[in-house]
JSON list of C-alpha atoms in Angstrom, two decimals:
[
{"chain": "A", "resi": 1, "resn": "MET", "atom": "CA", "xyz": [-194.96, 54.69, -17.82]},
{"chain": "A", "resi": 2, "resn": "PRO", "atom": "CA", "xyz": [-191.89, 55.50, -19.88]},
{"chain": "A", "resi": 3, "resn": "ALA", "atom": "CA", "xyz": [-191.29, 53.67, -23.13]},
{"chain": "A", "resi": 4, "resn": "SER", "atom": "CA", "xyz": [-188.16, 51.59, -23.24]},
{"chain": "A", "resi": 5, "resn": "VAL", "atom": "CA", "xyz": [-185.43, 53.02, -25.36]},
{"chain": "A", "resi": 6, "resn": "HIS", "atom": "CA", "xyz": [-183.13, 50.72, -27.38]},
{"chain": "A", "resi": 7, "resn": "SER", "atom": "CA", "xyz": [-180.18, 51.83, -29.34]},
{"chain": "A", "resi": 8, "resn": "GLN", "atom": "CA", "xyz": [-179.22, 50.24, -32.64]},
{"chain": "A", "resi": 9, "resn": "ASP", "atom": "CA", "xyz": [-176.14, 48.74, -30.94]},
{"chain": "A", "resi": 10, "resn": "GLN", "atom": "CA", "xyz": [-178.32, 46.99, -28.37]},
{"chain": "A", "resi": 11, "resn": "ASP", "atom": "CA", "xyz": [-180.62, 45.66, -31.08]},
{"chain": "A", "resi": 12, "resn": "GLN", "atom": "CA", "xyz": [-177.64, 44.40, -33.10]},
{"chain": "A", "resi": 13, "resn": "SER", "atom": "CA", "xyz": [-176.05, 42.70, -30.08]},
{"chain": "A", "resi": 14, "resn": "MET", "atom": "CA", "xyz": [-179.38, 41.00, -29.28]},
{"chain": "A", "resi": 15, "resn": "MET", "atom": "CA", "xyz": [-179.67, 39.71, -32.85]},
{"chain": "A", "resi": 16, "resn": "ASP", "atom": "CA", "xyz": [-176.04, 38.53, -32.79]},
{"chain": "A", "resi": 17, "resn": "ALA", "atom": "CA", "xyz": [-176.67, 36.65, -29.54]},
{"chain": "A", "resi": 18, "resn": "ALA", "atom": "CA", "xyz": [-179.81, 35.07, -30.95]},
{"chain": "A", "resi": 19, "resn": "ALA", "atom": "CA", "xyz": [-178.00, 34.07, -34.14]},
{"chain": "A", "resi": 20, "resn": "SER", "atom": "CA", "xyz": [-175.02, 32.59, -32.31]},
{"chain": "A", "resi": 21, "resn": "ALA", "atom": "CA", "xyz": [-177.12, 30.57, -29.84]},
{"chain": "A", "resi": 22, "resn": "PRO", "atom": "CA", "xyz": [-178.19, 27.91, -32.38]},
{"chain": "A", "resi": 23, "resn": "HIS", "atom": "CA", "xyz": [-174.60, 27.72, -33.67]},
{"chain": "A", "resi": 24, "resn": "GLU", "atom": "CA", "xyz": [-173.30, 27.13, -30.14]},
{"chain": "A", "resi": 25, "resn": "GLN", "atom": "CA", "xyz": [-176.00, 24.51, -29.60]},
{"chain": "A", "resi": 26, "resn": "GLU", "atom": "CA", "xyz": [-174.99, 22.78, -32.86]},
{"chain": "A", "resi": 27, "resn": "GLN", "atom": "CA", "xyz": [-171.34, 22.71, -31.76]},
{"chain": "A", "resi": 28, "resn": "GLN", "atom": "CA", "xyz": [-172.34, 21.29, -28.38]},
{"chain": "A", "resi": 29, "resn": "LEU", "atom": "CA", "xyz": [-174.49, 18.63, -30.07]},
{"chain": "A", "resi": 30, "resn": "GLU", "atom": "CA", "xyz": [-171.64, 17.75, -32.46]},
{"chain": "A", "resi": 31, "resn": "GLN", "atom": "CA", "xyz": [-169.28, 17.34, -29.50]},
{"chain": "A", "resi": 32, "resn": "GLU", "atom": "CA", "xyz": [-171.83, 15.12, -27.74]},
{"chain": "A", "resi": 33, "resn": "ASP", "atom": "CA", "xyz": [-172.26, 13.05, -30.93]},
{"chain": "A", "resi": 34, "resn": "VAL", "atom": "CA", "xyz": [-168.49, 12.57, -31.17]},
{"chain": "A", "resi": 35, "resn": "LEU", "atom": "CA", "xyz": [-168.34, 11.45, -27.53]},
{"chain": "A", "resi": 36, "resn": "GLU", "atom": "CA", "xyz": [-171.23, 9.08, -28.11]},
{"chain": "A", "resi": 37, "resn": "MET", "atom": "CA", "xyz": [-169.54, 7.62, -31.19]},
{"chain": "A", "resi": 38, "resn": "GLU", "atom": "CA", "xyz": [-166.25, 7.15, -29.34]},
{"chain": "A", "resi": 39, "resn": "GLU", "atom": "CA", "xyz": [-168.08, 5.29, -26.58]},
{"chain": "A", "resi": 40, "resn": "LYS", "atom": "CA", "xyz": [-169.95, 3.09, -29.08]},
{"chain": "A", "resi": 41, "resn": "ARG", "atom": "CA", "xyz": [-167.22, 1.88, -31.42]},
{"chain": "A", "resi": 42, "resn": "ILE", "atom": "CA", "xyz": [-168.48, -1.70, -31.07]},
{"chain": "A", "resi": 43, "resn": "ILE", "atom": "CA", "xyz": [-172.23, -2.28, -31.09]},
{"chain": "A", "resi": 44, "resn": "VAL", "atom": "CA", "xyz": [-174.00, -5.61, -30.63]},
{"chain": "A", "resi": 45, "resn": "LEU", "atom": "CA", "xyz": [-176.55, -5.82, -33.43]},
{"chain": "A", "resi": 46, "resn": "PRO", "atom": "CA", "xyz": [-180.14, -6.93, -32.74]},
{"chain": "A", "resi": 47, "resn": "GLY", "atom": "CA", "xyz": [-180.94, -10.64, -32.67]},
{"chain": "A", "resi": 48, "resn": "ALA", "atom": "CA", "xyz": [-177.93, -11.67, -30.56]},
{"chain": "A", "resi": 49, "resn": "THR", "atom": "CA", "xyz": [-177.96, -14.73, -28.33]},
{"chain": "A", "resi": 50, "resn": "GLU", "atom": "CA", "xyz": [-175.32, -15.99, -25.92]},
{"chain": "A", "resi": 51, "resn": "THR", "atom": "CA", "xyz": [-173.65, -18.18, -28.53]},
{"chain": "A", "resi": 52, "resn": "ALA", "atom": "CA", "xyz": [-174.38, -16.21, -31.72]},
{"chain": "A", "resi": 53, "resn": "ALA", "atom": "CA", "xyz": [-174.01, -12.48, -32.18]},
{"chain": "A", "resi": 54, "resn": "SER", "atom": "CA", "xyz": [-173.20, -9.87, -34.78]},
{"chain": "A", "resi": 55, "resn": "PHE", "atom": "CA", "xyz": [-171.07, -6.89, -33.85]},
{"chain": "A", "resi": 56, "resn": "GLN", "atom": "CA", "xyz": [-170.68, -3.62, -35.73]},
{"chain": "A", "resi": 57, "resn": "PHE", "atom": "CA", "xyz": [-167.29, -1.90, -35.53]},
{"chain": "A", "resi": 58, "resn": "ASP", "atom": "CA", "xyz": [-167.40, 1.80, -36.35]},
{"chain": "A", "resi": 59, "resn": "GLY", "atom": "CA", "xyz": [-164.38, 3.22, -38.16]},
{"chain": "A", "resi": 60, "resn": "GLU", "atom": "CA", "xyz": [-162.93, -0.16, -39.14]},
{"chain": "A", "resi": 61, "resn": "GLY", "atom": "CA", "xyz": [-162.50, -2.03, -42.39]},
{"chain": "A", "resi": 62, "resn": "HIS", "atom": "CA", "xyz": [-160.89, -5.08, -43.97]},
{"chain": "A", "resi": 63, "resn": "THR", "atom": "CA", "xyz": [-157.61, -4.73, -42.04]},
{"chain": "A", "resi": 64, "resn": "LEU", "atom": "CA", "xyz": [-159.11, -5.43, -38.64]},
{"chain": "A", "resi": 65, "resn": "GLY", "atom": "CA", "xyz": [-161.94, -7.55, -40.03]},
{"chain": "A", "resi": 66, "resn": "ASN", "atom": "CA", "xyz": [-159.77, -10.17, -41.68]},
{"chain": "A", "resi": 67, "resn": "ALA", "atom": "CA", "xyz": [-157.19, -10.30, -38.86]},
{"chain": "A", "resi": 68, "resn": "LEU", "atom": "CA", "xyz": [-159.91, -10.61, -36.22]},
{"chain": "A", "resi": 69, "resn": "ARG", "atom": "CA", "xyz": [-161.80, -13.24, -38.21]},
{"chain": "A", "resi": 70, "resn": "TYR", "atom": "CA", "xyz": [-158.63, -15.31, -38.53]},
{"chain": "A", "resi": 71, "resn": "ALA", "atom": "CA", "xyz": [-157.77, -15.00, -34.82]},
{"chain": "A", "resi": 72, "resn": "ILE", "atom": "CA", "xyz": [-161.29, -15.91, -33.71]},
{"chain": "A", "resi": 73, "resn": "MET", "atom": "CA", "xyz": [-161.49, -18.91, -36.05]},
{"chain": "A", "resi": 74, "resn": "LYS", "atom": "CA", "xyz": [-158.31, -20.31, -34.46]},
{"chain": "A", "resi": 75, "resn": "ASN", "atom": "CA", "xyz": [-160.34, -20.73, -31.26]},
{"chain": "A", "resi": 76, "resn": "PRO", "atom": "CA", "xyz": [-161.64, -24.34, -31.19]},
{"chain": "A", "resi": 77, "resn": "GLN", "atom": "CA", "xyz": [-164.76, -23.22, -29.30]},
{"chain": "A", "resi": 78, "resn": "VAL", "atom": "CA", "xyz": [-165.87, -21.09, -32.27]},
{"chain": "A", "resi": 79, "resn": "GLU", "atom": "CA", "xyz": [-168.12, -22.70, -34.86]},
{"chain": "A", "resi": 80, "resn": "PHE", "atom": "CA", "xyz": [-168.24, -19.78, -37.34]},
{"chain": "A", "resi": 81, "resn": "CYS", "atom": "CA", "xyz": [-166.79, -16.30, -37.73]},
{"chain": "A", "resi": 82, "resn": "GLY", "atom": "CA", "xyz": [-167.09, -14.00, -40.70]},
{"chain": "A", "resi": 83, "resn": "TYR", "atom": "CA", "xyz": [-167.05, -10.30, -41.45]},
{"chain": "A", "resi": 84, "resn": "THR", "atom": "CA", "xyz": [-168.59, -7.99, -44.01]},
{"chain": "A", "resi": 85, "resn": "ILE", "atom": "CA", "xyz": [-168.23, -4.38, -45.03]},
{"chain": "A", "resi": 86, "resn": "PRO", "atom": "CA", "xyz": [-171.87, -3.35, -45.56]},
{"chain": "A", "resi": 87, "resn": "HIS", "atom": "CA", "xyz": [-171.05, -0.51, -47.96]},
{"chain": "A", "resi": 88, "resn": "PRO", "atom": "CA", "xyz": [-167.70, 0.76, -49.26]},
{"chain": "A", "resi": 89, "resn": "SER", "atom": "CA", "xyz": [-168.52, 4.40, -48.54]},
{"chain": "A", "resi": 90, "resn": "GLU", "atom": "CA", "xyz": [-169.22, 3.72, -44.84]},
{"chain": "A", "resi": 91, "resn": "THR", "atom": "CA", "xyz": [-166.41, 2.97, -42.42]},
{"chain": "A", "resi": 92, "resn": "LYS", "atom": "CA", "xyz": [-168.22, 0.13, -40.70]},
{"chain": "A", "resi": 93, "resn": "MET", "atom": "CA", "xyz": [-167.39, -3.52, -40.38]},
{"chain": "A", "resi": 94, "resn": "ASN", "atom": "CA", "xyz": [-169.82, -6.22, -39.24]},
{"chain": "A", "resi": 95, "resn": "LEU", "atom": "CA", "xyz": [-168.48, -9.35, -37.55]},
{"chain": "A", "resi": 96, "resn": "ARG", "atom": "CA", "xyz": [-170.61, -12.46, -36.96]},
{"chain": "A", "resi": 97, "resn": "ILE", "atom": "CA", "xyz": [-169.53, -15.03, -34.35]},
{"chain": "A", "resi": 98, "resn": "GLN", "atom": "CA", "xyz": [-171.22, -18.35, -33.60]},
{"chain": "A", "resi": 99, "resn": "THR", "atom": "CA", "xyz": [-169.80, -20.52, -30.83]},
{"chain": "A", "resi": 100, "resn": "TYR", "atom": "CA", "xyz": [-170.45, -23.93, -29.37]},
{"chain": "A", "resi": 101, "resn": "ASP", "atom": "CA", "xyz": [-172.21, -24.08, -25.99]},
{"chain": "A", "resi": 102, "resn": "THR", "atom": "CA", "xyz": [-168.85, -24.06, -24.16]},
{"chain": "A", "resi": 103, "resn": "THR", "atom": "CA", "xyz": [-168.33, -20.29, -24.57]},
{"chain": "A", "resi": 104, "resn": "THR", "atom": "CA", "xyz": [-170.17, -17.12, -25.53]},
{"chain": "A", "resi": 105, "resn": "ALA", "atom": "CA", "xyz": [-169.80, -14.92, -28.61]},
{"chain": "A", "resi": 106, "resn": "VAL", "atom": "CA", "xyz": [-168.64, -12.00, -26.46]},
{"chain": "A", "resi": 107, "resn": "GLU", "atom": "CA", "xyz": [-165.93, -14.13, -24.81]},
{"chain": "A", "resi": 108, "resn": "ALA", "atom": "CA", "xyz": [-164.78, -15.30, -28.25]},
{"chain": "A", "resi": 109, "resn": "LEU", "atom": "CA", "xyz": [-164.62, -11.68, -29.43]},
{"chain": "A", "resi": 110, "resn": "GLU", "atom": "CA", "xyz": [-162.61, -10.63, -26.36]},
{"chain": "A", "resi": 111, "resn": "LYS", "atom": "CA", "xyz": [-160.20, -13.53, -26.84]},
{"chain": "A", "resi": 112, "resn": "GLY", "atom": "CA", "xyz": [-159.82, -12.69, -30.54]},
{"chain": "A", "resi": 113, "resn": "LEU", "atom": "CA", "xyz": [-159.12, -9.03, -29.78]},
{"chain": "A", "resi": 114, "resn": "ASP", "atom": "CA", "xyz": [-156.51, -10.06, -27.18]},
{"chain": "A", "resi": 115, "resn": "THR", "atom": "CA", "xyz": [-154.87, -12.36, -29.74]},
{"chain": "A", "resi": 116, "resn": "VAL", "atom": "CA", "xyz": [-154.71, -9.60, -32.37]},
{"chain": "A", "resi": 117, "resn": "MET", "atom": "CA", "xyz": [-153.27, -7.15, -29.81]},
{"chain": "A", "resi": 118, "resn": "ASP", "atom": "CA", "xyz": [-150.63, -9.71, -28.77]},
{"chain": "A", "resi": 119, "resn": "LEU", "atom": "CA", "xyz": [-149.74, -10.28, -32.42]},
{"chain": "A", "resi": 120, "resn": "CYS", "atom": "CA", "xyz": [-149.39, -6.52, -32.96]},
{"chain": "A", "resi": 121, "resn": "ASP", "atom": "CA", "xyz": [-147.09, -6.31, -29.92]},
{"chain": "A", "resi": 122, "resn": "VAL", "atom": "CA", "xyz": [-144.85, -9.07, -31.32]},
{"chain": "A", "resi": 123, "resn": "VAL", "atom": "CA", "xyz": [-144.68, -7.43, -34.75]},
{"chain": "A", "resi": 124, "resn": "SER", "atom": "CA", "xyz": [-143.89, -4.05, -33.18]},
{"chain": "A", "resi": 125, "resn": "GLU", "atom": "CA", "xyz": [-141.12, -5.50, -31.00]},
{"chain": "A", "resi": 126, "resn": "LYS", "atom": "CA", "xyz": [-139.54, -7.40, -33.92]},
{"chain": "A", "resi": 127, "resn": "PHE", "atom": "CA", "xyz": [-139.74, -4.31, -36.14]},
{"chain": "A", "resi": 128, "resn": "THR", "atom": "CA", "xyz": [-138.11, -2.11, -33.50]},
{"chain": "A", "resi": 129, "resn": "THR", "atom": "CA", "xyz": [-135.34, -4.64, -32.85]},
{"chain": "A", "resi": 130, "resn": "THR", "atom": "CA", "xyz": [-134.61, -5.10, -36.55]},
{"chain": "A", "resi": 131, "resn": "ARG", "atom": "CA", "xyz": [-134.72, -1.34, -37.23]},
{"chain": "A", "resi": 132, "resn": "ASP", "atom": "CA", "xyz": [-132.32, -0.64, -34.37]},
{"chain": "A", "resi": 133, "resn": "ALA", "atom": "CA", "xyz": [-129.93, -3.33, -35.60]},
{"chain": "A", "resi": 134, "resn": "PHE", "atom": "CA", "xyz": [-130.08, -1.90, -39.12]},
{"chain": "A", "resi": 135, "resn": "ASN", "atom": "CA", "xyz": [-129.46, 1.65, -37.88]},
{"chain": "A", "resi": 136, "resn": "ALA", "atom": "CA", "xyz": [-126.49, 0.43, -35.82]},
{"chain": "A", "resi": 137, "resn": "SER", "atom": "CA", "xyz": [-124.98, -1.38, -38.84]},
{"chain": "A", "resi": 138, "resn": "GLU", "atom": "CA", "xyz": [-125.47, 1.74, -40.99]},
{"chain": "A", "resi": 139, "resn": "ALA", "atom": "CA", "xyz": [-123.79, 3.88, -38.34]},
{"chain": "A", "resi": 140, "resn": "ASP", "atom": "CA", "xyz": [-120.84, 1.41, -38.29]},
{"chain": "A", "resi": 141, "resn": "LYS", "atom": "CA", "xyz": [-120.56, 1.65, -42.09]},
{"chain": "A", "resi": 142, "resn": "MET", "atom": "CA", "xyz": [-120.50, 5.45, -41.91]},
{"chain": "A", "resi": 143, "resn": "ARG", "atom": "CA", "xyz": [-117.65, 5.36, -39.36]},
{"chain": "A", "resi": 144, "resn": "SER", "atom": "CA", "xyz": [-115.55, 3.07, -41.55]}
]
């Protein structure tokens, strides 16, 4: 039976393939982690009931936390709403909602998010209208 003959080039290419396999697996895992994180931007924390729940928002801070807390507290069916930033070096925001028996915490959250989105739409429209009016007045001044 003949002995198998390997050249140095074949040995090197085999080692390169073996070395790159874990790197490719790491990249694939990182991509899967990113997809998982994008899918789980809002997590319901353990201990939730229908009328009381804590939610963790990944990648959010005081800007959304305070606006959302304010919008949710305007809902008369909400008994309590507050937010915390667990640690300044982590981009996470926890939101606690407690409602009366007439609604659920998830419904209150959805209504609060809709309210904040509507508010952002109004601000964006007013900004655009005012900016366009300003640009038109500046263009008129330049012509004069």
